[in-house]
Short mmCIF file of C-alpha atoms and ligand atoms in Angstrom, two decimals:
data_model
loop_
_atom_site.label_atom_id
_atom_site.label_comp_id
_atom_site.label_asym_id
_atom_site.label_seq_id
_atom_site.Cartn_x
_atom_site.Cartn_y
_atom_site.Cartn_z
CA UNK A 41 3.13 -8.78 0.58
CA UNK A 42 5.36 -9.04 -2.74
CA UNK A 43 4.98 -12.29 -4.44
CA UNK A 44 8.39 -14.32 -6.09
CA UNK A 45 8.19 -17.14 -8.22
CA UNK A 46 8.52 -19.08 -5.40
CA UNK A 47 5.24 -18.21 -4.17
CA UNK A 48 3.20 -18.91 -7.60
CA UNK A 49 5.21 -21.95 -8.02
CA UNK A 50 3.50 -22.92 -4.67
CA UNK A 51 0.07 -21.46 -5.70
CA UNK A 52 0.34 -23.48 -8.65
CA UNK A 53 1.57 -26.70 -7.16
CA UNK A 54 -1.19 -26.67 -4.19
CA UNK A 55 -3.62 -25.29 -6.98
CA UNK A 56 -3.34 -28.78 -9.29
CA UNK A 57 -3.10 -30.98 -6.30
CA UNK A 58 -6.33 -29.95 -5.11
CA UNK A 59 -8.11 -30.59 -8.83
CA UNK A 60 -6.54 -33.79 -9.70
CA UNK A 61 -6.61 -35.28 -5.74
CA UNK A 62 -9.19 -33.52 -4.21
CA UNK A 63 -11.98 -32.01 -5.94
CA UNK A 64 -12.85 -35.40 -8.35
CA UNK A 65 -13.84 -36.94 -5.23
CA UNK A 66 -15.02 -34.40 -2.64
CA UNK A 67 -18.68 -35.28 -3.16
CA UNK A 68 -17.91 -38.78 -2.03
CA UNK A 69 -15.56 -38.49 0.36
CA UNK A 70 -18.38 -36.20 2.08
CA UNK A 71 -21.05 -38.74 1.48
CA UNK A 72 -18.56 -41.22 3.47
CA UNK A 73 -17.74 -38.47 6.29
CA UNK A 74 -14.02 -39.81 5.71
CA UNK A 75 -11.25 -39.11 3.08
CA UNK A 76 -8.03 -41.81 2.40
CA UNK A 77 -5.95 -39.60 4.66
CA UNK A 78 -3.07 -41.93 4.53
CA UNK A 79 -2.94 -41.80 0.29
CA UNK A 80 -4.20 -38.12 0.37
CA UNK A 81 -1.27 -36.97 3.15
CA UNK A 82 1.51 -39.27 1.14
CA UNK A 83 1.05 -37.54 -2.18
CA UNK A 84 1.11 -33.99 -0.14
CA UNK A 85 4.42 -34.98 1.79
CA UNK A 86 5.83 -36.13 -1.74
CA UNK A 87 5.24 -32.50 -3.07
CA UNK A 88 6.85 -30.62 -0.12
CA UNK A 89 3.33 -29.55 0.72
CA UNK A 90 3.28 -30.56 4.42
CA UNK A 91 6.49 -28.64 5.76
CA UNK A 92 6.82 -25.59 3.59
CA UNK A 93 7.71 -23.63 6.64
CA UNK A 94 9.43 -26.29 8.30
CA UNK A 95 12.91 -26.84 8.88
CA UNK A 96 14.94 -28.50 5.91
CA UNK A 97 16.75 -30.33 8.87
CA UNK A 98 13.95 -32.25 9.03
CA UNK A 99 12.81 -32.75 5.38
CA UNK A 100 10.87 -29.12 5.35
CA UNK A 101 11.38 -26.34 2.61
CA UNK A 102 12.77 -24.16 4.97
CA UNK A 103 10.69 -20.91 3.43
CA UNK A 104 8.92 -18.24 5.50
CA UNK A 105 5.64 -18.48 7.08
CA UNK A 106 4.49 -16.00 3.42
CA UNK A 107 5.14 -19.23 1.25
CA UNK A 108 2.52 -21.60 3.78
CA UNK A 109 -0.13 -18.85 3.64
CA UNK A 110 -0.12 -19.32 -0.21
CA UNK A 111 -0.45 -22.50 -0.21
CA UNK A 112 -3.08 -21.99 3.15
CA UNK A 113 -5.14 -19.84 0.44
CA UNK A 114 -4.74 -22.21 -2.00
CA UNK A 115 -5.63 -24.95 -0.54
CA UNK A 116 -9.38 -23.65 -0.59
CA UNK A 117 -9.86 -24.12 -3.53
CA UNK A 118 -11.24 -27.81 -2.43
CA UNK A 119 -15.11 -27.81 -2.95
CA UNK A 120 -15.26 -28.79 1.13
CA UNK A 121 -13.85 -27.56 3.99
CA UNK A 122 -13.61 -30.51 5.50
CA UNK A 123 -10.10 -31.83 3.84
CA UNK A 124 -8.11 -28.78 4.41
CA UNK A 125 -9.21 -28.31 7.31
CA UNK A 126 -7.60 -31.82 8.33
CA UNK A 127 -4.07 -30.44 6.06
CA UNK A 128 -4.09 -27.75 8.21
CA UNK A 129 -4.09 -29.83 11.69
CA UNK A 130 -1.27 -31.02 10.24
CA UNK A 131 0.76 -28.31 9.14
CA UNK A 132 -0.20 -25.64 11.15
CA UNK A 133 -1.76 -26.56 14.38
CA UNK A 134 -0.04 -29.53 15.81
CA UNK A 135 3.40 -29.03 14.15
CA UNK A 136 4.52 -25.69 14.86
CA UNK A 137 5.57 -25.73 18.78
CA UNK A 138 7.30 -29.51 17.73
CA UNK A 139 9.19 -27.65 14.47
CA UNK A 140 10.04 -24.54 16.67
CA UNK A 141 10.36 -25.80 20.14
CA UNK A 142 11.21 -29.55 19.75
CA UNK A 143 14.33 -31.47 20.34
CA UNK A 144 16.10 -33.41 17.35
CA UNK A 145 15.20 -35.90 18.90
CA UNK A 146 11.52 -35.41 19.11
CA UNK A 147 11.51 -33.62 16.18
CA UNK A 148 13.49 -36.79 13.92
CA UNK A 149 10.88 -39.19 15.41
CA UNK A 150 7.79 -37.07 14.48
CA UNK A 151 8.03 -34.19 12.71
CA UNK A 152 9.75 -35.57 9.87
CA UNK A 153 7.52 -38.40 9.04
CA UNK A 154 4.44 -35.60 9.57
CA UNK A 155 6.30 -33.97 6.78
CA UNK A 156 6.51 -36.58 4.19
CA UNK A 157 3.49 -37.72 5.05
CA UNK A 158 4.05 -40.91 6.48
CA UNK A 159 2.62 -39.91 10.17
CA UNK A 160 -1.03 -38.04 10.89
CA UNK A 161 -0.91 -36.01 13.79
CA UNK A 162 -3.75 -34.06 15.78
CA UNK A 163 -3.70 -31.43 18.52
CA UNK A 164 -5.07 -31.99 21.89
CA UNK A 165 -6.67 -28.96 23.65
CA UNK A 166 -10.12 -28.85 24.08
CA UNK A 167 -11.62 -30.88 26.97
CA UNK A 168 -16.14 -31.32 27.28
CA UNK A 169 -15.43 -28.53 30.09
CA UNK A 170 -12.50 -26.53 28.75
CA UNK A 171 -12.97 -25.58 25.27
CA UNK A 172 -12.89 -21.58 25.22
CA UNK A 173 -10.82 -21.75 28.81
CA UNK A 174 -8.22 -23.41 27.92
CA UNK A 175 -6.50 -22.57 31.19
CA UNK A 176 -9.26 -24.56 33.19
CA UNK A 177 -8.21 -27.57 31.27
CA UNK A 178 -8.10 -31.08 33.50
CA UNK A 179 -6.25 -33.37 31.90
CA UNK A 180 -3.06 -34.54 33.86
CA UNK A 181 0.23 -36.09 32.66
CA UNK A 182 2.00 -37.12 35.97
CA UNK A 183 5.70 -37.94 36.76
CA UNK A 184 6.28 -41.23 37.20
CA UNK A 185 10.65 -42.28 37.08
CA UNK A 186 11.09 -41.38 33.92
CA UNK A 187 7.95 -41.07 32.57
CA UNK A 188 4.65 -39.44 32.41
CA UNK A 189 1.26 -41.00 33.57
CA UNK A 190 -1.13 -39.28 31.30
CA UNK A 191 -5.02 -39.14 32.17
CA UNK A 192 -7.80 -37.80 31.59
CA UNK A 193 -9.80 -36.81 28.08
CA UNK A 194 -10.15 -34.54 24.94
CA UNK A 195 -13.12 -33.40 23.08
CA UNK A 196 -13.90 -32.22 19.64
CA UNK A 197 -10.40 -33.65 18.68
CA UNK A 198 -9.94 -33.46 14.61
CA UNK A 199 -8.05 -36.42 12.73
CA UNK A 200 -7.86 -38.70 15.81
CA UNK A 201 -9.86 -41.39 14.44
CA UNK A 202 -6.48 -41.54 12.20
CA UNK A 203 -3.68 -40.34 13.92
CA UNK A 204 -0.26 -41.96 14.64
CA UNK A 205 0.34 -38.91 17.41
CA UNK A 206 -1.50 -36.39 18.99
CA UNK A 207 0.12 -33.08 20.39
CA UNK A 208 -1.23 -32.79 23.78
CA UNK A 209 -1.61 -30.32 26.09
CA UNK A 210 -2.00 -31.76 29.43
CA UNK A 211 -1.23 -30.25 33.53
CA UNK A 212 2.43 -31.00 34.90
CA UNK A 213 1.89 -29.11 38.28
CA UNK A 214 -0.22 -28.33 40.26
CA UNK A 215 0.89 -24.60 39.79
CA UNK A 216 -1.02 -21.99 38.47
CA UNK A 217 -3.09 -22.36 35.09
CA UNK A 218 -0.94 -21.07 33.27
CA UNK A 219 2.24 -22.20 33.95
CA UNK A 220 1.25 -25.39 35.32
CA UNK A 221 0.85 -27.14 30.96
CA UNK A 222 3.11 -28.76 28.88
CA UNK A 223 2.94 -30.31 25.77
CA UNK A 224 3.38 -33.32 24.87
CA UNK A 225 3.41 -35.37 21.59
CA UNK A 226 1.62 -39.01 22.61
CA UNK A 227 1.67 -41.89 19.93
CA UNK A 228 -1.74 -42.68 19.38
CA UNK A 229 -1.39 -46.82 19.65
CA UNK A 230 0.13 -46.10 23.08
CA UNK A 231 -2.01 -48.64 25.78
CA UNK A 232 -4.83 -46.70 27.68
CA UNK A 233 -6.17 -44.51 25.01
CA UNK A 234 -9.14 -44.83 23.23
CA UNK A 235 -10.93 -42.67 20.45
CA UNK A 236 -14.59 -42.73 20.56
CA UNK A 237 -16.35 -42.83 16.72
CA UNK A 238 -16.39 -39.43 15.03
CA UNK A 239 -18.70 -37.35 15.86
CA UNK A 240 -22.09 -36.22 13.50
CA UNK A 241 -21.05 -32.93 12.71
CA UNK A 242 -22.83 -29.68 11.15
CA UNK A 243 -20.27 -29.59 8.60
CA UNK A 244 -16.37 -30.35 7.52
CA UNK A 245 -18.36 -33.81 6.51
CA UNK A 246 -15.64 -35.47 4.76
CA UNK A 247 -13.11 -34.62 7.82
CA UNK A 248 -13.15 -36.69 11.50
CA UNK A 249 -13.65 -35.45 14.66
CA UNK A 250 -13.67 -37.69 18.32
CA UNK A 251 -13.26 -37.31 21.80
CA UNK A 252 -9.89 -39.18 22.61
CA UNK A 253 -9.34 -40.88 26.17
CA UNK A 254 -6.28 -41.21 27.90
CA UNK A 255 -6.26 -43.97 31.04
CA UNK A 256 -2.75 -44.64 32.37
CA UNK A 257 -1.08 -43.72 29.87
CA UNK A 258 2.53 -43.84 30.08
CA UNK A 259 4.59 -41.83 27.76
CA UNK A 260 8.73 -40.66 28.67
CA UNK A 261 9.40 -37.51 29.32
CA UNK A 262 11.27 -36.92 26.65
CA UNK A 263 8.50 -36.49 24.29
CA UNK A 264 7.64 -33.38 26.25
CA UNK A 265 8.33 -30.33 23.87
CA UNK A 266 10.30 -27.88 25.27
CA UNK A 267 10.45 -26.59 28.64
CA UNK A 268 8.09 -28.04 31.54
CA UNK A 269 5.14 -25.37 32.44
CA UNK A 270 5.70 -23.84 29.08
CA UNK A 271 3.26 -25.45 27.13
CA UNK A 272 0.49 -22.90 27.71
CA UNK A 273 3.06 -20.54 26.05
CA UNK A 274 3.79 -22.59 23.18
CA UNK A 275 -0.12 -23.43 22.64
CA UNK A 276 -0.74 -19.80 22.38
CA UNK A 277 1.84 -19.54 19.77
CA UNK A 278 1.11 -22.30 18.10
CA UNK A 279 -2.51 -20.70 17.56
CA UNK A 280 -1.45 -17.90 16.14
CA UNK A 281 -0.71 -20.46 12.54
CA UNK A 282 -3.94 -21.74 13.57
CA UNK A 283 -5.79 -18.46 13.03
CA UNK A 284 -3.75 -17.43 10.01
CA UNK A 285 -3.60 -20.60 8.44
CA UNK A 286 -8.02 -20.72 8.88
CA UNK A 287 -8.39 -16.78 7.88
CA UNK A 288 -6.16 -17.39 4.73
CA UNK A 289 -8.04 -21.11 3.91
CA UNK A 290 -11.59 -19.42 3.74
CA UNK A 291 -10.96 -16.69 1.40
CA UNK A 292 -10.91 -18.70 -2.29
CA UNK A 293 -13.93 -20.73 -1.18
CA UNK A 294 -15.63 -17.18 -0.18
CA UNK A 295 -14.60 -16.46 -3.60
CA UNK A 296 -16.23 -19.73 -5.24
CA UNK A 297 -19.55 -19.00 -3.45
CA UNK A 298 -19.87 -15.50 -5.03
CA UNK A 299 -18.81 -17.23 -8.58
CA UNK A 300 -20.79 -19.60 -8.66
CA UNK A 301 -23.87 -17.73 -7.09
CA UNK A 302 -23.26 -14.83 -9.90
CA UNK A 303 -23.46 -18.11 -12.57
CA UNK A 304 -26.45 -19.21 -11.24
CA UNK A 305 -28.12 -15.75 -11.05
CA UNK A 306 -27.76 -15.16 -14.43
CA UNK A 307 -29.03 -18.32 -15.91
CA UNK A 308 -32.00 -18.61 -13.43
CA UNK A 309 -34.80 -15.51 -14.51
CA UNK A 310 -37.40 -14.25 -12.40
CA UNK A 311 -40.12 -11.61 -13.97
CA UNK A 312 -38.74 -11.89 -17.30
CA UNK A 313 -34.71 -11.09 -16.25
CA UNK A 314 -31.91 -12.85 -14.80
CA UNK A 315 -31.54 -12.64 -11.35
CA UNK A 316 -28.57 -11.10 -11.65
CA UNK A 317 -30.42 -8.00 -13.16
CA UNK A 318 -31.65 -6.96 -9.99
CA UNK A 319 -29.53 -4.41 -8.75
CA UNK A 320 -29.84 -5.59 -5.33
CA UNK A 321 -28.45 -8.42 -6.06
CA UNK A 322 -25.35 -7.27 -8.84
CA UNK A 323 -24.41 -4.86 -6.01
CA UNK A 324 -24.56 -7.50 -3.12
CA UNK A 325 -21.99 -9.91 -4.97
CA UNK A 326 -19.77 -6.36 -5.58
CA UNK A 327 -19.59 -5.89 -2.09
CA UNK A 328 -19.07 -9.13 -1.14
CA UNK A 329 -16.10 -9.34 -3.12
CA UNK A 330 -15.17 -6.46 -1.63
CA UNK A 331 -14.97 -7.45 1.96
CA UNK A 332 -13.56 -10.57 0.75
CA UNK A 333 -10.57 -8.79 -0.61
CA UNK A 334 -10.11 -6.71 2.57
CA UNK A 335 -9.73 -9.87 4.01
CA UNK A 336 -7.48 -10.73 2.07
CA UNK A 337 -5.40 -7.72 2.79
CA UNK A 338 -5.35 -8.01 6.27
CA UNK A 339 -4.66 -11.64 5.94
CA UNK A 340 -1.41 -10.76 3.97
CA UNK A 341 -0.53 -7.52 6.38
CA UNK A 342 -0.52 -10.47 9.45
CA UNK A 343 0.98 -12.38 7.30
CA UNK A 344 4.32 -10.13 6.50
CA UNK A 345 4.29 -8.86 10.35
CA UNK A 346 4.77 -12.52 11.32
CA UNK A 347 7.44 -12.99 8.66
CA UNK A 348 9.58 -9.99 9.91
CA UNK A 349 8.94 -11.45 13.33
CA UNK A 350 6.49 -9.39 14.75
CA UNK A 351 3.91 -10.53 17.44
CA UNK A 352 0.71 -10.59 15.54
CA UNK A 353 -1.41 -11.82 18.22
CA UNK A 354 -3.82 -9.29 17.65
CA UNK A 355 -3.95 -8.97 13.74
CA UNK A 356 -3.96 -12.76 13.89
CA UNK A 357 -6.92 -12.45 16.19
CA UNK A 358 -8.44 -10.13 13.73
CA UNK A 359 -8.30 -11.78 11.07
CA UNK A 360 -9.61 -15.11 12.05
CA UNK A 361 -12.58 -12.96 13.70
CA UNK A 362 -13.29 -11.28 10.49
CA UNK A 363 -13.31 -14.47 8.41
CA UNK A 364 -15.18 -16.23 10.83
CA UNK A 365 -17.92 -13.33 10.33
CA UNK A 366 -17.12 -13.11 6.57
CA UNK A 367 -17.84 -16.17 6.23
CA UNK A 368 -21.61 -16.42 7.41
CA UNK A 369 -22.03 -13.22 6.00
CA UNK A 370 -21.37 -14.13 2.29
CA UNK A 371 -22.35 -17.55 2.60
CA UNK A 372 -25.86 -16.63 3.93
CA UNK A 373 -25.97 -14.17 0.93
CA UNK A 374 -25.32 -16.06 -1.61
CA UNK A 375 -27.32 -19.07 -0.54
CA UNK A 376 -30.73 -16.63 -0.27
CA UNK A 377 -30.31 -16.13 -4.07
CA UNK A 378 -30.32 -20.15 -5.16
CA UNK A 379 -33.60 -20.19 -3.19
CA UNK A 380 -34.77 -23.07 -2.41
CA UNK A 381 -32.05 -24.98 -4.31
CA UNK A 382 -29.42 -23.19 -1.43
CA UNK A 383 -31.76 -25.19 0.99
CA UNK A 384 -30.75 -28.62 -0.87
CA UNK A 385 -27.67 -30.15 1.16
CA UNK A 386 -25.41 -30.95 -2.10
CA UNK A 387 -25.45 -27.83 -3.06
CA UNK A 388 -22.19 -26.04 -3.37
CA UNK A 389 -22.93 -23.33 -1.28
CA UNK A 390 -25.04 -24.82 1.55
CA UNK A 391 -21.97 -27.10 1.74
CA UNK A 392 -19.81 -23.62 2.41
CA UNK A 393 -22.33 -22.28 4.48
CA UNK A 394 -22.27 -25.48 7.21
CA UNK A 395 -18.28 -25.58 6.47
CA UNK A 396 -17.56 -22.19 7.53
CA UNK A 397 -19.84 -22.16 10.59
CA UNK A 398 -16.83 -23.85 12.15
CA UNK A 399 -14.54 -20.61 11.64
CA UNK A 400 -16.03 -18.56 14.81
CA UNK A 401 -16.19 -21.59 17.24
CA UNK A 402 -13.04 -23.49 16.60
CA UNK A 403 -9.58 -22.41 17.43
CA UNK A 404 -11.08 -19.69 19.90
CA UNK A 405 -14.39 -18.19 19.35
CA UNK A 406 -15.06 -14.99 17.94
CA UNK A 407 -16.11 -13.35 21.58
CA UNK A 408 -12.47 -15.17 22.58
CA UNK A 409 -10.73 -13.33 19.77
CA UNK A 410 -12.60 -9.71 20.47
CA UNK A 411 -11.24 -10.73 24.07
CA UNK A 412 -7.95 -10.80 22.72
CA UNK A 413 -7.81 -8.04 20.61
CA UNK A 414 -9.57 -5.07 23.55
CA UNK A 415 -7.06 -6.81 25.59
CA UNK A 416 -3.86 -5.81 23.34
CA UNK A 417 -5.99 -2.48 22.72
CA UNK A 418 -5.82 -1.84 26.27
CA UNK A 419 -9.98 -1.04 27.09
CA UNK A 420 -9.98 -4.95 28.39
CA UNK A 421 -11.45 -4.10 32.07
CA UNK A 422 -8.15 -4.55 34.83
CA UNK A 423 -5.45 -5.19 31.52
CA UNK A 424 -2.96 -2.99 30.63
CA UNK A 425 -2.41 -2.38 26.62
CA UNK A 426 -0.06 -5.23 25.33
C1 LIG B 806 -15.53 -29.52 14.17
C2 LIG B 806 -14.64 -29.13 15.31
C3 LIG B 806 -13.30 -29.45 15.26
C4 LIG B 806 -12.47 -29.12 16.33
N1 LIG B 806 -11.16 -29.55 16.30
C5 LIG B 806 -10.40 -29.38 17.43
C6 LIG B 806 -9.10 -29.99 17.51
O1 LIG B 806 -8.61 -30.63 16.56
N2 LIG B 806 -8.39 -29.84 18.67
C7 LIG B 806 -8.88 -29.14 19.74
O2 LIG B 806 -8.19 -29.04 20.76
N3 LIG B 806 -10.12 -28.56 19.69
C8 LIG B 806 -10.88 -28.68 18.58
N4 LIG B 806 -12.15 -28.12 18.51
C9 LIG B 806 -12.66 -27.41 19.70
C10 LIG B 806 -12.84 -25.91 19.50
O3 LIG B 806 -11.59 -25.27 19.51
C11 LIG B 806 -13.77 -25.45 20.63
O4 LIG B 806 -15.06 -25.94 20.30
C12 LIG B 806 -13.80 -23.94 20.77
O5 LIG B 806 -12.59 -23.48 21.32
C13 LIG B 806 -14.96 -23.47 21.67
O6 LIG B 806 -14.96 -24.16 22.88
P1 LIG B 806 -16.32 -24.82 23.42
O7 LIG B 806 -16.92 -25.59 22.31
O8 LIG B 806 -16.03 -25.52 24.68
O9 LIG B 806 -17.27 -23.59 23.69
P2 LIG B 806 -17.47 -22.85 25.10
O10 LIG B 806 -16.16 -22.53 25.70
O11 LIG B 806 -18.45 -23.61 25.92
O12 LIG B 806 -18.14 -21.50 24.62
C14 LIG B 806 -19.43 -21.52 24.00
C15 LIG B 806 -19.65 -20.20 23.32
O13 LIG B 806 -19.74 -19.20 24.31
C16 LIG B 806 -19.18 -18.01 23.86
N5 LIG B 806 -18.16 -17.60 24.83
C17 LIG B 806 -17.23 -18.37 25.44
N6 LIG B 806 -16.50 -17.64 26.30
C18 LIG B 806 -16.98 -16.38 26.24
C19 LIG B 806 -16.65 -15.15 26.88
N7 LIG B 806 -15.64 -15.09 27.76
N8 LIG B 806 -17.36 -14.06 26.57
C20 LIG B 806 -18.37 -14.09 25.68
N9 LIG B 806 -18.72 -15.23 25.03
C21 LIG B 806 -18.05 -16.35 25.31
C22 LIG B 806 -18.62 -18.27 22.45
O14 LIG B 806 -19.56 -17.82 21.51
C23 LIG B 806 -18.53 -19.77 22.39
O15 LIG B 806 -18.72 -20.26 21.07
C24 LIG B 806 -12.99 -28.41 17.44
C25 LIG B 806 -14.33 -28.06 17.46
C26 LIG B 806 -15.16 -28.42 16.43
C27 LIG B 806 -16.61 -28.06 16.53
#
């Protein structure tokens, strides 16, 4: 991928934001399992930051899908994984299918405040039985005059304890799986839902997670993107962003854990010598710097296929597989050579190594993307080669 200005102006934008906004006060906002998301999202949607790839109709930069990875990258830089991860809910998984398949209507009402800032969105998916299958989903959004009756639930939903909307994916018909969804974008103070409290998880501390509950909830049917029975469609777009946007976010904190570890290693001696001496252990952070920049590369390659237009289902698939692997991998080596300081829980890299967990479960599993992938490979048992 050939970088402009354009791009380091980005890289450099995202790159001060994150030091003078974020990283001051990531080791409370972690402590508190909640960041000002209101304040934090404001200052972003004053930059540009939150519609980079969005169009300028609607207060977005307009640029392509290159110019959002930069700033994807960039934005892990933050010392957690837990506030980018909530930026990138935001820009890249409830946003896209609105930007792209929206109407001005729709898109005046909520994608332009998402951009500036002014409105938190989430996306609606996963259900307690439906998380990997998200065909089997049960939530329904019935027809009602002009409206749709919306019930049912959603699990493991991030940003809803602060969202104005959530982008919901919900059954129209009773047709089959998957032509039967739609989504939907659902203002969050609408009567009959409720958000449970966030949920105690592993990691992505300073983020919010809940299960969000929808009973009766009426909603017109205009703020149904797109076409009816397409939202399974749309949803698998939409991931694609998803799984670039998370491959491209875990690469500079990769990079941070081998820095730091490699810091550490050479102040802390064993035997007489630094740590760092060891050859085991000078080679180790070599290779994992390797692997991290052929991540990298294939992160751009998707990247520049998607720009031109391409269908990167697969390399998109890839490369949210291989950083979801990377990512234990070098965590889990770097944190064996702080010893037992790696076992402390403020340390930098045990906070990367309960972060990244997330990056094989969420958005698809790894065994979903390796489905995926033999399935566009063609040695997926009964599917032909896509
Ligand atoms: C912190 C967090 C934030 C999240 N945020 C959101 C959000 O904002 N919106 C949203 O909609 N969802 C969200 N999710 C949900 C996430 O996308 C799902 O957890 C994920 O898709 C896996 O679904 P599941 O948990 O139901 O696992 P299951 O579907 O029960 O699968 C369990 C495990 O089984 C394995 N597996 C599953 N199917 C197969 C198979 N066919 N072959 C082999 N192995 C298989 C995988 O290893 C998988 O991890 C979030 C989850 C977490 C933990």
């Amino acid at each position: 991928m050939l970088f402009t200005q354009e791009h380091e102006e980005i890289r450099r934008t995202v790159r001060n934001f994150v030091d003078k906004e974020i990283n001051p006060y990531v080791d409370e906002w972690e402590k508190e399992g909640r960041f000002p998301m209101r304040e934090i999202f404001k200052k972003a949607g004053d930059l540009g930051l939150l519609g980079i790839s969005k169009p300028e109709k609607f207060g977005g930069m307009g640029l392509d899908y290159s110019y959002s990875i930069v700033a994807a990258e960039e934005f892990g830089t933050a010392h957690c994984g837990g506030v980018p991860l909530s930026i990138g809910v935001q820009t890249d998984m409830c946003t896209p299918a609105l930007a792209r398949f929206g109407s001005d209507e729709l898109r005046e009402e909520f994608l332009r405040p998402a951009i500036a800032g002014d409105m938190i969105g989430c996306i609606g998916v996963s259900e307690t039985g439906a998380g990997s299958d998200v065909a089997g989903l049960k939530t329904t959004a019935r027809k009602d005059g002009g409206d749709y009756v919306i019930n049912g639930h959603k699990m493991w939903i991030t940003n809803s304890p602060q969202a104005d909307f959530i982008c919901l994916l919900a059954n129209t018909s009773d047709d089959k799986p998957h032509v039967n969804k739609s989504l939907i974008v659902v203002p969050m103070n609408t009567p009959g839902i409720t958000v449970s409290p966030p949920l105690d998880k592993l990691g992505m501390r300073s983020s919010q997670t809940a299960q969000v509950f929808f009973d009766n909830v009426r909603v017109p049917q205009r703020y149904r993107i797109g076409a009816e029975g397409a939202g399974f469609m749309m949803q698998m777009l939409q991931f694609q962003e998803e799984r670039l946007f998370g491959a491209a976010n875990i690469i500079k904190g990769l990079e941070y854990c081998v820095d730091v570890t490699i810091d550490y290693c050479k102040q802390r001696h064993t035997f007489g010598q630094p740590l760092i001496d060891n050859q085991v252990i000078h080679f180790r952070m070599a290779e994992l710097q390797t692997e991290i920049e052929a991540l990298r590369a294939l992160v751009y390659h998707a990247t520049e296929q998607y720009t031109k237009g391409r269908d990167v289902t697969k390399l998109a698939s890839m490369a949210k597989l291989k950083a979801g692997r990377l990512g234990r991998e070098v965590t889990d080596s770097c944190l064996q050579y702080w010893g037992g300081m790696g076992f402390m829980w403020d340390n930098p890299v045990s906070r990367a190594y309960r972060d990244v967990r997330l990056v094989s479960i969420g958005g698809g599993a790894d065994e979903i993307m390796l489905g995926i992938i033999c399935k566009l490979m063609g040695i997926l048992p009964g599917k032909k080669k896509g």
